[in-house]
């Protein structure tokens, strides 16, 4: 068993946590989270005979930020580099939310690296913004371009701050400039094409009370992924694997043993 530690991959300082002994599992957290939200669930998996590898993705927890904004494909490549660092040729995979996005790419483009995949409340499907929101954004962009063309840079910046303060998400407002653009890159990337190419057995765990990635997204992914099963946990929310950890660990273990 190995505890928490730090290493450098691709020039980025990375915090990791490795616990347990047995078949290797890579667990990847969601946006704004860290290994701290994975560790309780990983501890339950370890009881069934797994060695759980967790990392704070670049820009989260105690890991350093990337030097330039990442795309979701950059995060997938980074996770592959992490596996290579540890000499892990093939692992089971567990991802939550953002970690689900990464898993869809890995399971579509690098299925030889994953034995089986479990995703909890995965993100990855894009939806059209309401018409009012699109019109508001269009008007804001036009006004900002107009101010900039007139040389009124300070007024344009003030408009940007006011717009973000009123309409931007809390994740966007609290992020650094690099991570703000990273967030924009990620949420605008539709991964339905990757979902259709997933080539490993996949379990989807969802809370029926999830308001961030609603249940219909899990149902859509189940239809898209060739070999997938959706398990709904009644009463659970966006963190279904933490809301009902015993049930989630039991069904994930069943998948991993079969894979």
mmCIF file of N, CA, C and O in Angstrom, residues 105-174:
data_model
loop_
_atom_site.group_PDB
_atom_site.id
_atom_site.type_symbol
_atom_site.label_atom_id
_atom_site.label_comp_id
_atom_site.label_asym_id
_atom_site.label_seq_id
_atom_site.Cartn_x
_atom_site.Cartn_y
_atom_site.Cartn_z
ATOM 1 N N UNK A 105 -13.306 8.958 -23.788
ATOM 2 C CA UNK A 105 -12.231 9.074 -24.774
ATOM 3 C C UNK A 105 -11.282 7.885 -24.683
ATOM 4 O O UNK A 105 -10.922 7.272 -25.698
ATOM 5 N N UNK A 106 -10.879 7.536 -23.472
ATOM 6 C CA UNK A 106 -9.953 6.408 -23.310
ATOM 7 C C UNK A 106 -10.563 5.112 -23.832
ATOM 8 O O UNK A 106 -9.886 4.325 -24.513
ATOM 9 N N UNK A 107 -11.840 4.882 -23.520
ATOM 10 C CA UNK A 107 -12.479 3.625 -23.910
ATOM 11 C C UNK A 107 -12.785 3.568 -25.400
ATOM 12 O O UNK A 107 -12.971 2.483 -25.955
ATOM 13 N N UNK A 108 -12.834 4.733 -26.052
ATOM 14 C CA UNK A 108 -13.063 4.765 -27.493
ATOM 15 C C UNK A 108 -11.756 4.699 -28.278
ATOM 16 O O UNK A 108 -11.652 3.968 -29.271
ATOM 17 N N UNK A 109 -10.765 5.464 -27.830
ATOM 18 C CA UNK A 109 -9.520 5.600 -28.591
ATOM 19 C C UNK A 109 -8.398 4.694 -28.102
ATOM 20 O O UNK A 109 -7.443 4.440 -28.848
ATOM 21 N N UNK A 110 -8.486 4.226 -26.860
ATOM 22 C CA UNK A 110 -7.429 3.368 -26.290
ATOM 23 C C UNK A 110 -8.054 2.210 -25.498
ATOM 24 O O UNK A 110 -7.720 2.008 -24.327
ATOM 25 N N UNK A 111 -8.937 1.444 -26.117
ATOM 26 C CA UNK A 111 -9.626 0.369 -25.368
ATOM 27 C C UNK A 111 -8.684 -0.724 -24.878
ATOM 28 O O UNK A 111 -9.026 -1.449 -23.939
ATOM 29 N N UNK A 112 -7.503 -0.816 -25.478
ATOM 30 C CA UNK A 112 -6.534 -1.806 -25.022
ATOM 31 C C UNK A 112 -5.997 -1.487 -23.630
ATOM 32 O O UNK A 112 -5.460 -2.368 -22.958
ATOM 33 N N UNK A 113 -6.171 -0.245 -23.164
ATOM 34 C CA UNK A 113 -5.650 0.144 -21.853
ATOM 35 C C UNK A 113 -6.667 -0.089 -20.732
ATOM 36 O O UNK A 113 -6.305 0.032 -19.556
ATOM 37 N N UNK A 114 -7.936 -0.356 -21.078
ATOM 38 C CA UNK A 114 -8.976 -0.517 -20.065
ATOM 39 C C UNK A 114 -9.582 -1.917 -20.143
ATOM 40 O O UNK A 114 -9.959 -2.390 -21.221
ATOM 41 N N UNK A 115 -9.700 -2.558 -18.985
ATOM 42 C CA UNK A 115 -10.358 -3.860 -18.932
ATOM 43 C C UNK A 115 -11.868 -3.698 -18.849
ATOM 44 O O UNK A 115 -12.629 -4.449 -19.480
ATOM 45 N N UNK A 116 -12.327 -2.748 -18.055
ATOM 46 C CA UNK A 116 -13.751 -2.436 -17.905
ATOM 47 C C UNK A 116 -13.845 -1.021 -17.357
ATOM 48 O O UNK A 116 -12.905 -0.504 -16.756
ATOM 49 N N UNK A 117 -15.006 -0.406 -17.542
ATOM 50 C CA UNK A 117 -15.163 0.993 -17.153
ATOM 51 C C UNK A 117 -16.485 1.195 -16.427
ATOM 52 O O UNK A 117 -17.548 0.752 -16.884
ATOM 53 N N UNK A 118 -16.428 1.895 -15.288
ATOM 54 C CA UNK A 118 -17.618 2.300 -14.545
ATOM 55 C C UNK A 118 -17.632 3.815 -14.454
ATOM 56 O O UNK A 118 -16.639 4.424 -14.042
ATOM 57 N N UNK A 119 -18.743 4.428 -14.847
ATOM 58 C CA UNK A 119 -18.876 5.880 -14.824
ATOM 59 C C UNK A 119 -20.040 6.258 -13.930
ATOM 60 O O UNK A 119 -21.142 5.727 -14.072
ATOM 61 N N UNK A 120 -19.801 7.193 -13.035
ATOM 62 C CA UNK A 120 -20.856 7.700 -12.160
ATOM 63 C C UNK A 120 -21.230 9.105 -12.606
ATOM 64 O O UNK A 120 -20.378 9.992 -12.637
ATOM 65 N N UNK A 121 -22.496 9.286 -12.996
ATOM 66 C CA UNK A 121 -23.011 10.617 -13.346
ATOM 67 C C UNK A 121 -22.081 11.313 -14.335
ATOM 68 O O UNK A 121 -21.648 12.442 -14.123
ATOM 69 N N UNK A 122 -21.786 10.625 -15.422
ATOM 70 C CA UNK A 122 -20.808 11.134 -16.382
ATOM 71 C C UNK A 122 -21.323 12.343 -17.136
ATOM 72 O O UNK A 122 -22.480 12.409 -17.545
ATOM 73 N N UNK A 123 -20.431 13.304 -17.351
ATOM 74 C CA UNK A 123 -20.691 14.386 -18.285
ATOM 75 C C UNK A 123 -20.218 13.946 -19.667
ATOM 76 O O UNK A 123 -19.658 12.865 -19.831
ATOM 77 N N UNK A 124 -20.455 14.793 -20.666
ATOM 78 C CA UNK A 124 -19.976 14.485 -22.002
ATOM 79 C C UNK A 124 -20.962 14.754 -23.114
ATOM 80 O O UNK A 124 -20.585 14.782 -24.284
ATOM 81 N N UNK A 125 -22.233 14.959 -22.757
ATOM 82 C CA UNK A 125 -23.241 15.275 -23.763
ATOM 83 C C UNK A 125 -23.535 16.767 -23.699
ATOM 84 O O UNK A 125 -23.732 17.324 -22.618
ATOM 85 N N UNK A 126 -23.585 17.410 -24.836
ATOM 86 C CA UNK A 126 -23.884 18.831 -24.875
ATOM 87 C C UNK A 126 -25.367 19.035 -25.152
ATOM 88 O O UNK A 126 -26.022 18.210 -25.780
ATOM 89 N N UNK A 127 -25.894 20.154 -24.670
ATOM 90 C CA UNK A 127 -27.288 20.522 -24.903
ATOM 91 C C UNK A 127 -27.338 21.956 -25.396
ATOM 92 O O UNK A 127 -26.492 22.776 -25.025
ATOM 93 N N UNK A 128 -28.313 22.259 -26.206
ATOM 94 C CA UNK A 128 -28.460 23.620 -26.710
ATOM 95 C C UNK A 128 -28.927 24.538 -25.589
ATOM 96 O O UNK A 128 -29.819 24.194 -24.815
ATOM 97 N N UNK A 129 -28.305 25.687 -25.489
ATOM 98 C CA UNK A 129 -28.722 26.669 -24.487
ATOM 99 C C UNK A 129 -30.094 27.224 -24.858
ATOM 100 O O UNK A 129 -30.454 27.279 -26.034
ATOM 101 N N UNK A 130 -30.897 27.650 -23.876
ATOM 102 C CA UNK A 130 -32.192 28.265 -24.183
ATOM 103 C C UNK A 130 -32.018 29.465 -25.096
ATOM 104 O O UNK A 130 -30.994 30.145 -25.087
ATOM 105 N N UNK A 131 -33.065 29.738 -25.897
ATOM 106 C CA UNK A 131 -32.993 30.832 -26.865
ATOM 107 C C UNK A 131 -32.647 32.155 -26.193
ATOM 108 O O UNK A 131 -31.823 32.927 -26.704
ATOM 109 N N UNK A 132 -33.248 32.428 -25.038
ATOM 110 C CA UNK A 132 -32.983 33.693 -24.353
ATOM 111 C C UNK A 132 -31.510 33.815 -23.987
ATOM 112 O O UNK A 132 -30.912 34.887 -24.115
ATOM 113 N N UNK A 133 -30.911 32.721 -23.554
ATOM 114 C CA UNK A 133 -29.487 32.740 -23.189
ATOM 115 C C UNK A 133 -28.623 32.985 -24.408
ATOM 116 O O UNK A 133 -27.633 33.735 -24.353
ATOM 117 N N UNK A 134 -28.978 32.363 -25.539
ATOM 118 C CA UNK A 134 -28.191 32.551 -26.759
ATOM 119 C C UNK A 134 -28.295 33.991 -27.255
ATOM 120 O O UNK A 134 -27.304 34.582 -27.694
ATOM 121 N N UNK A 135 -29.486 34.550 -27.187
ATOM 122 C CA UNK A 135 -29.656 35.936 -27.617
ATOM 123 C C UNK A 135 -28.884 36.892 -26.713
ATOM 124 O O UNK A 135 -28.253 37.848 -27.183
ATOM 125 N N UNK A 136 -28.921 36.624 -25.402
ATOM 126 C CA UNK A 136 -28.202 37.476 -24.450
ATOM 127 C C UNK A 136 -26.699 37.412 -24.696
ATOM 128 O O UNK A 136 -26.012 38.437 -24.697
ATOM 129 N N UNK A 137 -26.197 36.202 -24.924
ATOM 130 C CA UNK A 137 -24.771 36.052 -25.181
ATOM 131 C C UNK A 137 -24.382 36.746 -26.477
ATOM 132 O O UNK A 137 -23.327 37.410 -26.547
ATOM 133 N N UNK A 138 -25.212 36.621 -27.504
ATOM 134 C CA UNK A 138 -24.915 37.271 -28.770
ATOM 135 C C UNK A 138 -24.878 38.782 -28.638
ATOM 136 O O UNK A 138 -23.996 39.452 -29.199
ATOM 137 N N UNK A 139 -25.824 39.348 -27.879
ATOM 138 C CA UNK A 139 -25.851 40.792 -27.668
ATOM 139 C C UNK A 139 -24.627 41.255 -26.892
ATOM 140 O O UNK A 139 -24.028 42.302 -27.193
ATOM 141 N N UNK A 140 -24.223 40.469 -25.885
ATOM 142 C CA UNK A 140 -23.039 40.818 -25.095
ATOM 143 C C UNK A 140 -21.785 40.827 -25.971
ATOM 144 O O UNK A 140 -20.974 41.767 -25.928
ATOM 145 N N UNK A 141 -21.622 39.780 -26.788
ATOM 146 C CA UNK A 141 -20.435 39.701 -27.628
ATOM 147 C C UNK A 141 -20.395 40.860 -28.626
ATOM 148 O O UNK A 141 -19.332 41.439 -28.886
ATOM 149 N N UNK A 142 -21.569 41.203 -29.194
ATOM 150 C CA UNK A 142 -21.619 42.310 -30.150
ATOM 151 C C UNK A 142 -21.256 43.624 -29.469
ATOM 152 O O UNK A 142 -20.497 44.447 -30.024
ATOM 153 N N UNK A 143 -21.782 43.849 -28.264
ATOM 154 C CA UNK A 143 -21.477 45.079 -27.538
ATOM 155 C C UNK A 143 -20.002 45.153 -27.182
ATOM 156 O O UNK A 143 -19.363 46.214 -27.298
ATOM 157 N N UNK A 144 -19.438 44.032 -26.780
ATOM 158 C CA UNK A 144 -18.021 44.038 -26.408
ATOM 159 C C UNK A 144 -17.130 44.292 -27.618
ATOM 160 O O UNK A 144 -16.171 45.080 -27.543
ATOM 161 N N UNK A 145 -17.472 43.676 -28.766
ATOM 162 C CA UNK A 145 -16.688 43.926 -29.981
ATOM 163 C C UNK A 145 -16.786 45.394 -30.394
ATOM 164 O O UNK A 145 -15.802 45.993 -30.845
ATOM 165 N N UNK A 146 -17.973 45.966 -30.237
ATOM 166 C CA UNK A 146 -18.159 47.369 -30.584
ATOM 167 C C UNK A 146 -17.292 48.279 -29.736
ATOM 168 O O UNK A 146 -16.659 49.215 -30.249
ATOM 169 N N UNK A 147 -17.259 48.026 -28.448
ATOM 170 C CA UNK A 147 -16.428 48.833 -27.558
ATOM 171 C C UNK A 147 -14.954 48.695 -27.901
ATOM 172 O O UNK A 147 -14.197 49.674 -27.917
ATOM 173 N N UNK A 148 -14.522 47.480 -28.180
ATOM 174 C CA UNK A 148 -13.113 47.250 -28.500
ATOM 175 C C UNK A 148 -12.737 47.930 -29.808
ATOM 176 O O UNK A 148 -11.625 48.468 -29.947
ATOM 177 N N UNK A 149 -13.657 47.909 -30.787
ATOM 178 C CA UNK A 149 -13.361 48.545 -32.074
ATOM 179 C C UNK A 149 -13.246 50.061 -31.945
ATOM 180 O O UNK A 149 -12.576 50.718 -32.758
ATOM 181 N N UNK A 150 -13.890 50.620 -30.904
ATOM 182 C CA UNK A 150 -13.817 52.056 -30.655
ATOM 183 C C UNK A 150 -12.630 52.440 -29.778
ATOM 184 O O UNK A 150 -12.442 53.607 -29.435
ATOM 185 N N UNK A 151 -11.851 51.432 -29.400
ATOM 186 C CA UNK A 151 -10.708 51.701 -28.538
ATOM 187 C C UNK A 151 -11.069 51.848 -27.084
ATOM 188 O O UNK A 151 -10.250 52.323 -26.282
ATOM 189 N N UNK A 152 -12.282 51.457 -26.712
ATOM 190 C CA UNK A 152 -12.735 51.578 -25.316
ATOM 191 C C UNK A 152 -12.465 50.270 -24.582
ATOM 192 O O UNK A 152 -13.389 49.564 -24.136
ATOM 193 N N UNK A 153 -11.183 49.932 -24.469
ATOM 194 C CA UNK A 153 -10.816 48.664 -23.856
ATOM 195 C C UNK A 153 -11.258 48.533 -22.414
ATOM 196 O O UNK A 153 -11.705 47.470 -21.985
ATOM 197 N N UNK A 154 -11.137 49.603 -21.647
ATOM 198 C CA UNK A 154 -11.510 49.524 -20.230
ATOM 199 C C UNK A 154 -13.010 49.309 -20.075
ATOM 200 O O UNK A 154 -13.460 48.565 -19.202
ATOM 201 N N UNK A 155 -13.806 49.949 -20.943
ATOM 202 C CA UNK A 155 -15.252 49.755 -20.888
ATOM 203 C C UNK A 155 -15.620 48.329 -21.291
ATOM 204 O O UNK A 155 -16.527 47.721 -20.708
ATOM 205 N N UNK A 156 -14.910 47.798 -22.301
ATOM 206 C CA UNK A 156 -15.160 46.419 -22.721
ATOM 207 C C UNK A 156 -14.832 45.442 -21.596
ATOM 208 O O UNK A 156 -15.557 44.468 -21.354
ATOM 209 N N UNK A 157 -13.746 45.692 -20.870
ATOM 210 C CA UNK A 157 -13.364 44.828 -19.757
ATOM 211 C C UNK A 157 -14.378 44.927 -18.625
ATOM 212 O O UNK A 157 -14.728 43.927 -17.989
ATOM 213 N N UNK A 158 -14.870 46.125 -18.373
ATOM 214 C CA UNK A 158 -15.883 46.301 -17.335
ATOM 215 C C UNK A 158 -17.163 45.549 -17.711
ATOM 216 O O UNK A 158 -17.794 44.915 -16.856
ATOM 217 N N UNK A 159 -17.536 45.598 -18.984
ATOM 218 C CA UNK A 159 -18.705 44.863 -19.450
ATOM 219 C C UNK A 159 -18.497 43.368 -19.259
ATOM 220 O O UNK A 159 -19.413 42.657 -18.828
ATOM 221 N N UNK A 160 -17.292 42.897 -19.583
ATOM 222 C CA UNK A 160 -16.998 41.470 -19.418
ATOM 223 C C UNK A 160 -17.153 41.043 -17.973
ATOM 224 O O UNK A 160 -17.753 40.012 -17.676
ATOM 225 N N UNK A 161 -16.610 41.823 -17.035
ATOM 226 C CA UNK A 161 -16.696 41.481 -15.622
ATOM 227 C C UNK A 161 -18.145 41.456 -15.151
ATOM 228 O O UNK A 161 -18.553 40.567 -14.398
ATOM 229 N N UNK A 162 -18.931 42.442 -15.580
ATOM 230 C CA UNK A 162 -20.324 42.498 -15.150
ATOM 231 C C UNK A 162 -21.123 41.321 -15.705
ATOM 232 O O UNK A 162 -21.947 40.726 -15.002
ATOM 233 N N UNK A 163 -20.868 41.000 -16.959
ATOM 234 C CA UNK A 163 -21.587 39.874 -17.568
ATOM 235 C C UNK A 163 -21.250 38.574 -16.851
ATOM 236 O O UNK A 163 -22.137 37.782 -16.509
ATOM 237 N N UNK A 164 -19.962 38.331 -16.608
ATOM 238 C CA UNK A 164 -19.555 37.096 -15.945
ATOM 239 C C UNK A 164 -20.084 37.029 -14.524
ATOM 240 O O UNK A 164 -20.489 35.957 -14.044
ATOM 241 N N UNK A 165 -20.090 38.165 -13.838
ATOM 242 C CA UNK A 165 -20.578 38.174 -12.463
ATOM 243 C C UNK A 165 -22.054 37.795 -12.394
ATOM 244 O O UNK A 165 -22.493 37.122 -11.462
ATOM 245 N N UNK A 166 -22.805 38.225 -13.395
ATOM 246 C CA UNK A 166 -24.246 37.977 -13.368
ATOM 247 C C UNK A 166 -24.634 36.641 -13.976
ATOM 248 O O UNK A 166 -25.550 35.973 -13.489
ATOM 249 N N UNK A 167 -23.957 36.226 -15.058
ATOM 250 C CA UNK A 167 -24.442 35.080 -15.814
ATOM 251 C C UNK A 167 -23.508 33.869 -15.820
ATOM 252 O O UNK A 167 -23.957 32.761 -16.116
ATOM 253 N N UNK A 168 -22.233 34.055 -15.530
ATOM 254 C CA UNK A 168 -21.312 32.918 -15.581
ATOM 255 C C UNK A 168 -21.540 31.992 -14.397
ATOM 256 O O UNK A 168 -21.997 32.400 -13.335
ATOM 257 N N UNK A 169 -21.183 30.718 -14.581
ATOM 258 C CA UNK A 169 -21.338 29.743 -13.509
ATOM 259 C C UNK A 169 -20.339 30.007 -12.389
ATOM 260 O O UNK A 169 -19.320 30.687 -12.578
ATOM 261 N N UNK A 170 -20.628 29.461 -11.221
ATOM 262 C CA UNK A 170 -19.717 29.612 -10.090
ATOM 263 C C UNK A 170 -18.365 28.990 -10.408
ATOM 264 O O UNK A 170 -17.316 29.519 -10.023
ATOM 265 N N UNK A 171 -18.347 27.848 -11.124
ATOM 266 C CA UNK A 171 -17.088 27.219 -11.508
ATOM 267 C C UNK A 171 -16.261 28.154 -12.367
ATOM 268 O O UNK A 171 -15.043 28.263 -12.194
ATOM 269 N N UNK A 172 -16.914 28.837 -13.293
ATOM 270 C CA UNK A 172 -16.200 29.751 -14.190
ATOM 271 C C UNK A 172 -15.664 30.947 -13.416
ATOM 272 O O UNK A 172 -14.504 31.337 -13.573
ATOM 273 N N UNK A 173 -16.494 31.531 -12.568
ATOM 274 C CA UNK A 173 -16.073 32.735 -11.835
ATOM 275 C C UNK A 173 -14.916 32.459 -10.890
ATOM 276 O O UNK A 173 -14.065 33.321 -10.679
ATOM 277 N N UNK A 174 -14.879 31.279 -10.311
ATOM 278 C CA UNK A 174 -13.846 30.984 -9.315
ATOM 279 C C UNK A 174 -12.542 30.481 -9.930
ATOM 280 O O UNK A 174 -11.548 30.317 -9.215
#
